[in-house]
């Protein structure tokens, strides 16, 4: 009798242990599903990589984001289904119930009262309109900022060459020629840096000397290194301090423009502007 009870108890415990183990095995999967539906991650702004920009600049970016749509719908499911349900009820009532003899709500006498049925549509369309306006303004502001910094490159390079050509001594014309070469590659280096282009040795082979080209190809950040080389050339010319400061201001302005272009490159407009309009 005792053995039977012990066997039954052990089998019951074994059954419970098996069921508990199945639950424990299912917990990571359930947690992963819940994490996948965690909607706050959808609206976190992340920096763009090269592959993401390639995708963004292609026709595929106009395709709807299927998984993102499901996750946004899950996060906004209750209000979305509520407004959709109310809209369907109003449409069904106006299409069939009024024809069957029900009181008509869409009449001239009830025009004021019938406006309340359009409140949901007005509220949602107003919100979507605001998001579209914000996104358009943000996109244009980004374009204008990039255009401003890129157009400023012309003034920076002109000022560097104008000042160095006037202030460098006659016996240092070789350094002035080096300044001219490095100034000429400031804008192309920034362009290739923002586009992740690696063919620097091909595009700049006619502008830099072979050893200069080999040096700029080996560095991690070519625009900053070109600015550093210019600073060293100006410092080695033994110009008066005020003249060095004047040239250095142009180089500092170039570095600021590089940083602004990198920020525009790595940080797109807020993703919420797009995903809330899905």
Tab-separated table of C-alpha atoms in Angstrom:
chain	number	residue	atom	x	y	z
A	1	UNK	CA	0.000	0.000	0.000
A	2	UNK	CA	2.773	2.375	0.932
A	3	UNK	CA	4.716	1.523	-2.234
A	4	UNK	CA	1.622	2.232	-4.336
A	5	UNK	CA	1.094	5.616	-2.741
A	6	UNK	CA	4.778	6.472	-3.232
A	7	UNK	CA	4.625	5.426	-6.889
A	8	UNK	CA	1.496	7.503	-7.455
A	9	UNK	CA	3.067	10.466	-5.671
A	10	UNK	CA	6.304	10.209	-7.646
A	11	UNK	CA	4.402	9.906	-10.925
A	12	UNK	CA	2.316	12.911	-9.987
A	13	UNK	CA	5.427	14.853	-9.071
A	14	UNK	CA	7.016	13.748	-12.281
A	15	UNK	CA	3.984	14.971	-14.217
A	16	UNK	CA	4.115	18.294	-12.426
A	17	UNK	CA	7.810	18.605	-13.013
A	18	UNK	CA	7.355	17.929	-16.717
A	19	UNK	CA	4.580	20.502	-16.948
A	20	UNK	CA	6.636	23.051	-15.053
A	21	UNK	CA	9.604	22.424	-17.304
A	22	UNK	CA	7.403	22.990	-20.362
A	23	UNK	CA	6.254	26.267	-18.885
A	24	UNK	CA	9.803	27.304	-18.153
A	25	UNK	CA	10.812	26.470	-21.719
A	26	UNK	CA	7.923	28.527	-23.060
A	27	UNK	CA	8.725	31.613	-20.997
A	28	UNK	CA	11.632	32.819	-23.196
A	29	UNK	CA	9.458	32.513	-26.291
A	30	UNK	CA	6.615	34.424	-24.666
A	31	UNK	CA	9.037	37.081	-23.471
A	32	UNK	CA	10.489	37.361	-26.973
A	33	UNK	CA	7.002	37.830	-28.460
A	34	UNK	CA	6.150	40.463	-25.876
A	35	UNK	CA	9.455	42.210	-26.537
A	36	UNK	CA	8.744	42.148	-30.261
A	37	UNK	CA	5.392	43.846	-29.660
A	38	UNK	CA	6.980	46.422	-27.342
A	39	UNK	CA	6.028	49.510	-29.332
A	40	UNK	CA	8.356	52.051	-27.710
A	41	UNK	CA	11.282	50.643	-29.677
A	42	UNK	CA	9.538	51.627	-32.905
A	43	UNK	CA	9.895	55.311	-32.158
A	44	UNK	CA	13.508	55.381	-30.920
A	45	UNK	CA	15.672	57.396	-33.292
A	46	UNK	CA	18.820	55.524	-34.287
A	47	UNK	CA	21.722	56.541	-36.452
A	48	UNK	CA	21.683	55.472	-40.088
A	49	UNK	CA	24.354	53.183	-41.475
A	50	UNK	CA	25.535	52.972	-45.048
A	51	UNK	CA	23.225	50.058	-45.864
A	52	UNK	CA	20.247	51.861	-44.357
A	53	UNK	CA	20.938	54.955	-46.480
A	54	UNK	CA	21.264	52.788	-49.596
A	55	UNK	CA	17.865	51.296	-48.815
A	56	UNK	CA	16.410	54.721	-48.003
A	57	UNK	CA	17.567	56.189	-51.317
A	58	UNK	CA	16.067	53.327	-53.353
A	59	UNK	CA	12.490	52.809	-54.545
A	60	UNK	CA	11.999	50.145	-51.865
A	61	UNK	CA	11.612	52.763	-49.143
A	62	UNK	CA	8.131	53.548	-50.526
A	63	UNK	CA	6.951	50.034	-49.754
A	64	UNK	CA	4.923	49.678	-46.523
A	65	UNK	CA	6.733	48.243	-43.524
A	66	UNK	CA	4.758	45.095	-42.819
A	67	UNK	CA	6.155	44.198	-39.407
A	68	UNK	CA	6.239	47.813	-38.312
A	69	UNK	CA	2.578	48.175	-39.345
A	70	UNK	CA	1.617	45.188	-37.206
A	71	UNK	CA	3.516	46.513	-34.197
A	72	UNK	CA	2.096	50.033	-34.568
A	73	UNK	CA	-1.394	48.585	-34.948
A	74	UNK	CA	-0.830	46.526	-31.803
A	75	UNK	CA	0.256	49.587	-29.840
A	76	UNK	CA	-2.647	51.712	-31.112
A	77	UNK	CA	-5.122	48.878	-31.526
A	78	UNK	CA	-7.827	49.959	-29.107
A	79	UNK	CA	-8.396	53.514	-30.392
A	80	UNK	CA	-8.002	52.379	-34.010
A	81	UNK	CA	-10.582	49.615	-33.711
A	82	UNK	CA	-12.913	51.907	-31.767
A	83	UNK	CA	-12.954	54.578	-34.477
A	84	UNK	CA	-13.182	51.979	-37.230
A	85	UNK	CA	-16.119	50.333	-35.454
A	86	UNK	CA	-17.929	53.637	-34.962
A	87	UNK	CA	-17.369	54.539	-38.610
A	88	UNK	CA	-18.747	51.177	-39.766
A	89	UNK	CA	-21.806	51.525	-37.584
A	90	UNK	CA	-22.538	54.988	-38.936
A	91	UNK	CA	-22.084	53.806	-42.521
A	92	UNK	CA	-24.311	50.757	-42.024
A	93	UNK	CA	-27.004	52.870	-40.384
A	94	UNK	CA	-26.956	55.477	-43.139
A	95	UNK	CA	-26.874	52.880	-45.944
A	96	UNK	CA	-29.465	50.349	-44.818
A	97	UNK	CA	-31.229	51.356	-41.606
A	98	UNK	CA	-32.493	54.697	-42.913
A	99	UNK	CA	-33.797	53.044	-46.086
A	100	UNK	CA	-35.646	50.535	-43.917
A	101	UNK	CA	-37.554	53.284	-42.104
A	102	UNK	CA	-35.224	54.209	-39.256
A	103	UNK	CA	-35.001	57.906	-38.300
A	104	UNK	CA	-32.762	59.747	-40.695
A	105	UNK	CA	-29.816	61.489	-39.138
A	106	UNK	CA	-28.253	62.876	-42.309
A	107	UNK	CA	-30.910	65.478	-43.138
A	108	UNK	CA	-30.908	69.215	-43.498
A	109	UNK	CA	-32.682	69.609	-40.164
A	110	UNK	CA	-30.171	67.407	-38.382
A	111	UNK	CA	-27.139	68.950	-40.047
A	112	UNK	CA	-25.893	70.421	-36.802
A	113	UNK	CA	-26.414	67.201	-34.894
A	114	UNK	CA	-24.893	65.107	-37.654
A	115	UNK	CA	-21.614	66.981	-37.376
A	116	UNK	CA	-20.785	65.041	-34.259
A	117	UNK	CA	-20.396	61.934	-36.402
A	118	UNK	CA	-17.501	63.575	-38.194
A	119	UNK	CA	-15.582	64.474	-35.045
A	120	UNK	CA	-13.533	61.271	-35.097
A	121	UNK	CA	-12.597	61.820	-38.744
A	122	UNK	CA	-11.731	65.455	-38.139
A	123	UNK	CA	-9.549	64.632	-35.138
A	124	UNK	CA	-7.576	61.913	-36.878
A	125	UNK	CA	-7.162	63.826	-40.137
A	126	UNK	CA	-5.940	66.863	-38.201
A	127	UNK	CA	-3.315	64.745	-36.407
A	128	UNK	CA	-2.147	63.118	-39.644
A	129	UNK	CA	-1.994	66.527	-41.310
A	130	UNK	CA	0.185	67.864	-38.509
A	131	UNK	CA	2.543	64.897	-38.807
A	132	UNK	CA	2.847	65.430	-42.555
A	133	UNK	CA	3.547	69.135	-42.046
A	134	UNK	CA	6.153	68.410	-39.356
A	135	UNK	CA	7.859	65.836	-41.549
A	136	UNK	CA	7.890	68.168	-44.547
A	137	UNK	CA	9.293	71.038	-42.485
A	138	UNK	CA	11.935	68.789	-40.926
A	139	UNK	CA	12.974	67.428	-44.313
A	140	UNK	CA	13.265	70.893	-45.818
A	141	UNK	CA	15.162	72.193	-42.771
A	142	UNK	CA	17.648	69.321	-43.093
A	143	UNK	CA	18.084	70.000	-46.806
A	144	UNK	CA	18.550	73.730	-46.256
A	145	UNK	CA	21.063	73.177	-43.454
A	146	UNK	CA	23.058	70.782	-45.633
A	147	UNK	CA	22.895	73.220	-48.542
A	148	UNK	CA	24.100	76.056	-46.308
A	149	UNK	CA	27.086	74.120	-45.002
A	150	UNK	CA	27.954	72.768	-48.421
A	151	UNK	CA	27.729	76.202	-50.000
A	152	UNK	CA	29.925	77.568	-47.222
A	153	UNK	CA	32.748	75.311	-48.422
A	154	UNK	CA	33.290	77.635	-51.368
A	155	UNK	CA	33.859	80.614	-49.087
A	156	UNK	CA	36.115	78.609	-46.762
A	157	UNK	CA	38.425	77.399	-49.523
A	158	UNK	CA	38.546	80.838	-51.156
A	159	UNK	CA	39.430	82.536	-47.874
A	160	UNK	CA	42.174	80.019	-47.050
A	161	UNK	CA	43.840	80.406	-50.423
A	162	UNK	CA	43.399	84.196	-50.514
A	163	UNK	CA	44.985	84.672	-47.114
A	164	UNK	CA	47.815	82.195	-47.645
A	165	UNK	CA	48.633	83.558	-51.101
A	166	UNK	CA	48.959	87.071	-49.680
A	167	UNK	CA	50.765	86.265	-46.431
A	168	UNK	CA	53.152	83.407	-47.223
A	169	UNK	CA	56.746	84.631	-47.780
A	170	UNK	CA	58.335	84.302	-51.194
A	171	UNK	CA	60.825	81.701	-49.959
A	172	UNK	CA	58.001	79.373	-48.881
A	173	UNK	CA	56.192	78.969	-52.183
A	174	UNK	CA	56.557	75.189	-51.928
A	175	UNK	CA	54.440	75.262	-48.771
A	176	UNK	CA	51.955	77.540	-50.501
A	177	UNK	CA	51.651	74.968	-53.300
A	178	UNK	CA	51.011	72.276	-50.668
A	179	UNK	CA	48.320	74.477	-49.098
A	180	UNK	CA	46.709	74.834	-52.526
A	181	UNK	CA	46.678	71.058	-53.030
A	182	UNK	CA	45.190	70.276	-49.625
A	183	UNK	CA	42.652	73.091	-49.876
A	184	UNK	CA	41.488	71.731	-53.223
A	185	UNK	CA	40.660	68.343	-51.690
A	186	UNK	CA	38.706	69.582	-48.654
A	187	UNK	CA	35.320	69.477	-50.356
A	188	UNK	CA	35.860	66.203	-52.300
A	189	UNK	CA	37.062	64.474	-49.129
A	190	UNK	CA	33.947	65.547	-47.250
A	191	UNK	CA	31.739	64.365	-50.115
A	192	UNK	CA	33.369	60.935	-50.209
A	193	UNK	CA	33.323	60.715	-46.415
A	194	UNK	CA	29.574	61.400	-46.224
A	195	UNK	CA	28.880	58.894	-49.007
A	196	UNK	CA	31.143	56.173	-47.574
A	197	UNK	CA	33.145	56.129	-50.806
A	198	UNK	CA	36.463	54.294	-50.653
A	199	UNK	CA	37.919	55.236	-54.061
A	200	UNK	CA	39.809	58.237	-52.687
A	201	UNK	CA	42.999	57.221	-54.503
A	202	UNK	CA	41.150	57.298	-57.837
A	203	UNK	CA	39.260	60.570	-57.451
A	204	UNK	CA	42.188	62.520	-55.980
A	205	UNK	CA	45.096	61.090	-57.949
A	206	UNK	CA	45.378	64.302	-60.027
A	207	UNK	CA	45.213	66.654	-57.023
A	208	UNK	CA	47.677	65.244	-54.486
A	209	UNK	CA	51.232	63.998	-54.725
A	210	UNK	CA	51.716	60.216	-54.477
A	211	UNK	CA	52.970	60.258	-50.876
A	212	UNK	CA	50.181	62.666	-49.854
A	213	UNK	CA	47.596	60.446	-51.505
A	214	UNK	CA	48.959	57.344	-49.779
A	215	UNK	CA	48.817	59.151	-46.452
A	216	UNK	CA	45.224	60.368	-46.795
A	217	UNK	CA	44.052	56.909	-47.897
A	218	UNK	CA	45.548	55.309	-44.782
A	219	UNK	CA	43.784	57.524	-42.218
A	220	UNK	CA	40.381	56.825	-40.692
A	221	UNK	CA	38.916	60.321	-41.036
A	222	UNK	CA	40.276	62.026	-44.203
A	223	UNK	CA	38.489	65.421	-43.813
A	224	UNK	CA	39.834	65.970	-40.295
A	225	UNK	CA	43.304	64.865	-41.332
A	226	UNK	CA	43.305	67.244	-44.306
A	227	UNK	CA	42.404	70.083	-41.957
A	228	UNK	CA	45.213	69.006	-39.622
A	229	UNK	CA	47.723	69.045	-42.476
A	230	UNK	CA	46.617	72.565	-43.410
A	231	UNK	CA	47.034	73.690	-39.816
A	232	UNK	CA	50.555	72.265	-39.737
A	233	UNK	CA	51.486	73.977	-43.023
A	234	UNK	CA	50.219	77.339	-41.802
A	235	UNK	CA	52.045	76.920	-38.479
A	236	UNK	CA	55.301	76.034	-40.234
A	237	UNK	CA	55.185	79.202	-42.348
A	238	UNK	CA	56.104	81.316	-39.291
A	239	UNK	CA	53.377	83.859	-39.927
A	240	UNK	CA	52.507	86.486	-37.320
A	241	UNK	CA	50.164	85.174	-34.669
A	242	UNK	CA	47.182	87.258	-35.795
A	243	UNK	CA	47.532	86.003	-39.365
A	244	UNK	CA	47.713	82.385	-38.198
A	245	UNK	CA	44.582	82.884	-36.115
A	246	UNK	CA	42.760	84.357	-39.112
A	247	UNK	CA	43.570	81.335	-41.298
A	248	UNK	CA	42.810	78.929	-38.483
A	249	UNK	CA	39.314	80.399	-38.137
A	250	UNK	CA	38.548	79.208	-41.658
A	251	UNK	CA	39.849	75.725	-40.862
A	252	UNK	CA	37.746	75.635	-37.678
A	253	UNK	CA	34.695	76.614	-39.707
A	254	UNK	CA	35.439	73.738	-42.070
A	255	UNK	CA	35.588	71.278	-39.148
A	256	UNK	CA	32.247	72.616	-37.871
A	257	UNK	CA	30.706	72.046	-41.299
A	258	UNK	CA	32.107	68.502	-41.362
A	259	UNK	CA	30.502	67.802	-37.981
A	260	UNK	CA	27.157	69.220	-39.168
A	261	UNK	CA	27.211	67.062	-42.310
A	262	UNK	CA	28.029	63.973	-40.241
A	263	UNK	CA	25.102	64.706	-37.940
A	264	UNK	CA	22.739	65.024	-40.894
A	265	UNK	CA	24.178	61.844	-42.362
A	266	UNK	CA	23.843	59.693	-39.240
A	267	UNK	CA	20.571	61.019	-37.834
A	268	UNK	CA	17.487	60.995	-40.093
A	269	UNK	CA	14.208	62.746	-39.334
A	270	UNK	CA	12.271	61.277	-36.375
A	271	UNK	CA	10.963	57.849	-37.283
A	272	UNK	CA	7.693	58.581	-35.449
A	273	UNK	CA	6.756	61.068	-38.175
A	274	UNK	CA	6.637	58.197	-40.646
A	275	UNK	CA	5.450	55.232	-38.609
A	276	UNK	CA	2.520	57.045	-37.026
A	277	UNK	CA	1.252	57.719	-40.546
A	278	UNK	CA	1.291	54.066	-41.597
